[in-house]
Amino acid sequence: MWTDPEHLKAWWGPHGYDAPHPSVDLRVGGKMNLDMRAPDGTILPNPTIIKEVKPPEKLVIRGVAFADAEGNAQLEVEQSFSFTEANGKTNLTIHATVITATAAALPALQGMRQGWGESLDKIEEHLATMAWLSAAGPKAARDGTTFAAPAGVPVVLVRRTFDAPRERVWQAINDP
């Protein structure tokens, strides 16, 4: 789901947004194109570098967004995605550390909870359409998404449990 461009197309971005041309060079130092297309057609560039890859447990990326007229990024965030398994389900923890943020980036930061929640809903919907998951039988329960923003540090923690084993969630990353 996180490193295969075909899967990223299916879920990247909140409702109404999509990833028109995702790409992934899955190695430390590799680039990811996670640009989003807004409902009005505007492309929101989000160049991203892979900082760490440990299949199927962890992915760390650093991306920039909202360039000003001079090309300076108004937002830089490092995000760590950790996948752990518990009773055949996958717990996803997103640890987002804000490196740089200007006042212009405040609306994006304020919308982070909604944006990640909707994006994770889209992952869950996409997982449900995949034949190997459907063959395992119906999966009705949703554990929801939790968010935490510890006081005094530029960090947001996002957690989601998927009703699938960790290997299957990670497999979706690499299996076209």
mmCIF file of C-alpha atoms in Angstrom:
data_model
loop_
_atom_site.group_PDB
_atom_site.id
_atom_site.type_symbol
_atom_site.label_atom_id
_atom_site.label_comp_id
_atom_site.label_asym_id
_atom_site.label_seq_id
_atom_site.Cartn_x
_atom_site.Cartn_y
_atom_site.Cartn_z
ATOM 1 C CA MET A 1 0.000 0.000 0.000
ATOM 2 C CA TRP A 2 2.832 2.391 0.831
ATOM 3 C CA THR A 3 5.443 1.701 -1.828
ATOM 4 C CA ASP A 4 3.667 0.375 -4.929
ATOM 5 C CA PRO A 5 2.564 3.225 -7.234
ATOM 6 C CA GLU A 6 -0.570 1.352 -8.335
ATOM 7 C CA HIS A 7 -1.712 1.026 -4.719
ATOM 8 C CA LEU A 8 -0.757 4.628 -3.923
ATOM 9 C CA LYS A 9 -2.987 5.778 -6.801
ATOM 10 C CA ALA A 10 -5.910 4.006 -5.149
ATOM 11 C CA TRP A 11 -5.643 5.665 -1.749
ATOM 12 C CA TRP A 12 -3.116 8.513 -1.400
ATOM 13 C CA GLY A 13 -4.769 11.680 -0.136
ATOM 14 C CA PRO A 14 -8.026 12.486 1.604
ATOM 15 C CA HIS A 15 -11.448 12.140 -0.051
ATOM 16 C CA GLY A 16 -11.622 14.132 -3.267
ATOM 17 C CA TYR A 17 -7.832 14.095 -3.737
ATOM 18 C CA ASP A 18 -5.756 11.620 -5.693
ATOM 19 C CA ALA A 19 -2.157 10.881 -6.624
ATOM 20 C CA PRO A 20 -1.970 11.393 -10.391
ATOM 21 C CA HIS A 21 1.558 10.051 -10.979
ATOM 22 C CA PRO A 22 3.030 8.339 -7.906
ATOM 23 C CA SER A 23 6.464 6.762 -8.165
ATOM 24 C CA VAL A 24 8.706 4.953 -5.700
ATOM 25 C CA ASP A 25 12.425 4.168 -5.719
ATOM 26 C CA LEU A 26 12.307 1.774 -2.735
ATOM 27 C CA ARG A 27 15.749 2.208 -1.166
ATOM 28 C CA VAL A 28 17.315 4.489 1.411
ATOM 29 C CA GLY A 29 17.867 7.783 -0.384
ATOM 30 C CA GLY A 30 15.319 6.849 -3.044
ATOM 31 C CA LYS A 31 12.676 9.323 -4.122
ATOM 32 C CA MET A 32 8.915 9.049 -3.888
ATOM 33 C CA ASN A 33 6.552 11.228 -5.878
ATOM 34 C CA LEU A 34 3.529 11.734 -3.638
ATOM 35 C CA ASP A 35 2.042 14.756 -5.398
ATOM 36 C CA MET A 36 -1.681 15.179 -4.785
ATOM 37 C CA ARG A 37 -4.316 16.526 -7.147
ATOM 38 C CA ALA A 38 -6.935 18.666 -5.369
ATOM 39 C CA PRO A 39 -10.619 18.512 -6.332
ATOM 40 C CA ASP A 40 -10.159 21.691 -8.435
ATOM 41 C CA GLY A 41 -7.346 20.024 -10.419
ATOM 42 C CA THR A 42 -4.495 21.875 -8.709
ATOM 43 C CA ILE A 43 -1.384 19.713 -8.287
ATOM 44 C CA LEU A 44 0.142 19.937 -4.811
ATOM 45 C CA PRO A 45 3.802 18.826 -5.144
ATOM 46 C CA ASN A 46 5.121 16.636 -2.332
ATOM 47 C CA PRO A 47 8.665 15.478 -3.177
ATOM 48 C CA THR A 48 9.737 12.853 -0.672
ATOM 49 C CA ILE A 49 12.960 11.001 0.191
ATOM 50 C CA ILE A 50 13.048 7.526 1.756
ATOM 51 C CA LYS A 51 15.071 7.589 4.973
ATOM 52 C CA GLU A 52 14.593 3.954 6.137
ATOM 53 C CA VAL A 53 13.018 0.741 4.796
ATOM 54 C CA LYS A 54 12.567 -2.436 6.846
ATOM 55 C CA PRO A 55 9.934 -4.689 5.188
ATOM 56 C CA PRO A 56 7.318 -5.446 6.471
ATOM 57 C CA GLU A 57 7.901 -3.479 9.673
ATOM 58 C CA LYS A 58 8.900 0.108 8.990
ATOM 59 C CA LEU A 59 9.090 2.873 6.407
ATOM 60 C CA VAL A 60 10.483 6.357 7.138
ATOM 61 C CA ILE A 61 10.092 9.221 4.660
ATOM 62 C CA ARG A 62 10.794 12.969 4.662
ATOM 63 C CA GLY A 63 8.742 15.227 2.432
ATOM 64 C CA VAL A 64 8.323 18.907 1.692
ATOM 65 C CA ALA A 65 5.233 20.778 0.526
ATOM 66 C CA PHE A 66 3.730 24.167 -0.259
ATOM 67 C CA ALA A 67 6.600 25.915 -1.998
ATOM 68 C CA ASP A 68 6.416 29.711 -1.966
ATOM 69 C CA ALA A 69 7.085 31.953 -4.987
ATOM 70 C CA GLU A 70 10.860 31.482 -4.529
ATOM 71 C CA GLY A 71 10.523 27.680 -4.342
ATOM 72 C CA ASN A 72 11.086 27.432 -0.578
ATOM 73 C CA ALA A 73 9.090 24.691 1.155
ATOM 74 C CA GLN A 74 6.615 25.968 3.731
ATOM 75 C CA LEU A 75 6.323 22.536 5.367
ATOM 76 C CA GLU A 76 8.808 19.715 5.933
ATOM 77 C CA VAL A 77 7.733 16.588 7.799
ATOM 78 C CA GLU A 78 9.491 13.307 8.582
ATOM 79 C CA GLN A 79 7.038 10.441 8.943
ATOM 80 C CA SER A 80 7.697 6.978 10.291
ATOM 81 C CA PHE A 81 5.205 4.219 9.478
ATOM 82 C CA SER A 82 5.460 1.179 11.770
ATOM 83 C CA PHE A 83 3.523 -2.018 11.090
ATOM 84 C CA THR A 84 3.041 -4.468 13.977
ATOM 85 C CA GLU A 85 0.881 -7.559 14.074
ATOM 86 C CA ALA A 86 -1.541 -8.437 16.848
ATOM 87 C CA ASN A 87 -3.899 -11.408 16.592
ATOM 88 C CA GLY A 88 -3.799 -11.518 12.788
ATOM 89 C CA LYS A 89 -4.436 -7.786 12.438
ATOM 90 C CA THR A 90 -2.018 -5.013 11.562
ATOM 91 C CA ASN A 91 -1.489 -2.013 13.817
ATOM 92 C CA LEU A 92 -0.166 0.971 11.906
ATOM 93 C CA THR A 93 1.525 3.770 13.818
ATOM 94 C CA ILE A 94 2.420 6.981 12.017
ATOM 95 C CA HIS A 95 4.900 9.197 13.828
ATOM 96 C CA ALA A 96 5.045 12.583 12.096
ATOM 97 C CA THR A 97 7.757 15.037 13.148
ATOM 98 C CA VAL A 98 7.406 18.568 11.836
ATOM 99 C CA ILE A 99 10.870 19.768 10.790
ATOM 100 C CA THR A 100 9.835 23.135 9.319
ATOM 101 C CA ALA A 101 6.477 24.876 9.197
ATOM 102 C CA THR A 102 5.588 28.448 8.333
ATOM 103 C CA ALA A 103 2.302 30.208 9.024
ATOM 104 C CA ALA A 104 1.271 29.378 5.444
ATOM 105 C CA ALA A 105 1.397 25.659 6.331
ATOM 106 C CA LEU A 106 -0.921 26.002 9.343
ATOM 107 C CA PRO A 107 -4.120 25.005 7.458
ATOM 108 C CA ALA A 108 -2.418 21.785 6.277
ATOM 109 C CA LEU A 109 -1.299 20.951 9.804
ATOM 110 C CA GLN A 110 -4.783 21.693 11.149
ATOM 111 C CA GLY A 111 -6.229 19.332 8.531
ATOM 112 C CA MET A 112 -3.783 16.509 9.263
ATOM 113 C CA ARG A 113 -6.188 14.548 11.453
ATOM 114 C CA GLN A 114 -8.970 14.613 8.865
ATOM 115 C CA GLY A 115 -6.581 14.019 5.956
ATOM 116 C CA TRP A 116 -4.883 10.986 7.463
ATOM 117 C CA GLY A 117 -8.203 9.605 8.715
ATOM 118 C CA GLU A 118 -9.722 9.800 5.227
ATOM 119 C CA SER A 119 -6.567 8.426 3.568
ATOM 120 C CA LEU A 120 -6.529 5.455 5.941
ATOM 121 C CA ASP A 121 -10.226 4.873 5.204
ATOM 122 C CA LYS A 122 -9.275 4.692 1.532
ATOM 123 C CA ILE A 123 -6.530 2.132 2.300
ATOM 124 C CA GLU A 124 -9.005 -0.019 4.174
ATOM 125 C CA GLU A 125 -11.482 0.169 1.281
ATOM 126 C CA HIS A 126 -8.702 -0.737 -1.172
ATOM 127 C CA LEU A 127 -7.553 -3.669 0.981
ATOM 128 C CA ALA A 128 -11.121 -4.977 1.048
ATOM 129 C CA THR A 129 -11.200 -5.113 -2.760
ATOM 130 C CA MET A 130 -8.044 -7.178 -3.034
ATOM 131 C CA ALA A 131 -8.729 -10.813 -3.905
ATOM 132 C CA TRP A 132 -6.309 -12.327 -1.380
ATOM 133 C CA LEU A 133 -8.027 -10.447 1.472
ATOM 134 C CA SER A 134 -11.570 -11.124 0.222
ATOM 135 C CA ALA A 135 -10.758 -14.843 0.095
ATOM 136 C CA ALA A 136 -10.093 -14.756 3.840
ATOM 137 C CA GLY A 137 -13.784 -14.012 4.471
ATOM 138 C CA PRO A 138 -15.761 -10.905 5.389
ATOM 139 C CA LYS A 139 -14.092 -8.413 7.688
ATOM 140 C CA ALA A 140 -16.663 -6.071 9.202
ATOM 141 C CA ALA A 141 -14.909 -4.584 12.226
ATOM 142 C CA ARG A 142 -13.093 -1.246 11.960
ATOM 143 C CA ASP A 143 -10.868 -0.269 14.831
ATOM 144 C CA GLY A 144 -10.760 3.394 13.831
ATOM 145 C CA THR A 145 -7.915 5.825 13.767
ATOM 146 C CA THR A 146 -6.432 7.484 16.832
ATOM 147 C CA PHE A 147 -4.415 10.686 16.927
ATOM 148 C CA ALA A 148 -2.155 12.137 19.598
ATOM 149 C CA ALA A 149 -0.172 15.369 19.636
ATOM 150 C CA PRO A 150 2.068 15.420 22.723
ATOM 151 C CA ALA A 151 2.447 18.894 24.210
ATOM 152 C CA GLY A 152 5.744 20.671 23.659
ATOM 153 C CA VAL A 153 7.057 18.540 20.785
ATOM 154 C CA PRO A 154 6.413 18.868 17.032
ATOM 155 C CA VAL A 155 5.031 15.324 16.718
ATOM 156 C CA VAL A 156 1.722 13.799 15.681
ATOM 157 C CA LEU A 157 1.050 10.082 16.265
ATOM 158 C CA VAL A 158 -1.551 8.368 14.084
ATOM 159 C CA ARG A 159 -2.572 4.758 14.747
ATOM 160 C CA ARG A 160 -4.833 2.456 12.743
ATOM 161 C CA THR A 161 -5.528 -1.285 13.056
ATOM 162 C CA PHE A 162 -6.201 -3.213 9.852
ATOM 163 C CA ASP A 163 -8.031 -6.529 10.015
ATOM 164 C CA ALA A 164 -5.278 -8.389 8.163
ATOM 165 C CA PRO A 165 -1.926 -9.937 9.135
ATOM 166 C CA ARG A 166 1.126 -7.674 8.911
ATOM 167 C CA GLU A 167 2.630 -9.730 6.068
ATOM 168 C CA ARG A 168 -0.554 -9.222 4.026
ATOM 169 C CA VAL A 169 -0.624 -5.472 4.610
ATOM 170 C CA TRP A 170 3.068 -5.276 3.703
ATOM 171 C CA GLN A 171 2.505 -7.627 0.737
ATOM 172 C CA ALA A 172 0.074 -5.104 -0.678
ATOM 173 C CA ILE A 173 2.988 -2.683 -0.784
ATOM 174 C CA ASN A 174 5.022 -4.833 -3.141
ATOM 175 C CA ASP A 175 2.531 -7.046 -5.001
ATOM 176 C CA PRO A 176 1.198 -5.295 -8.115
#
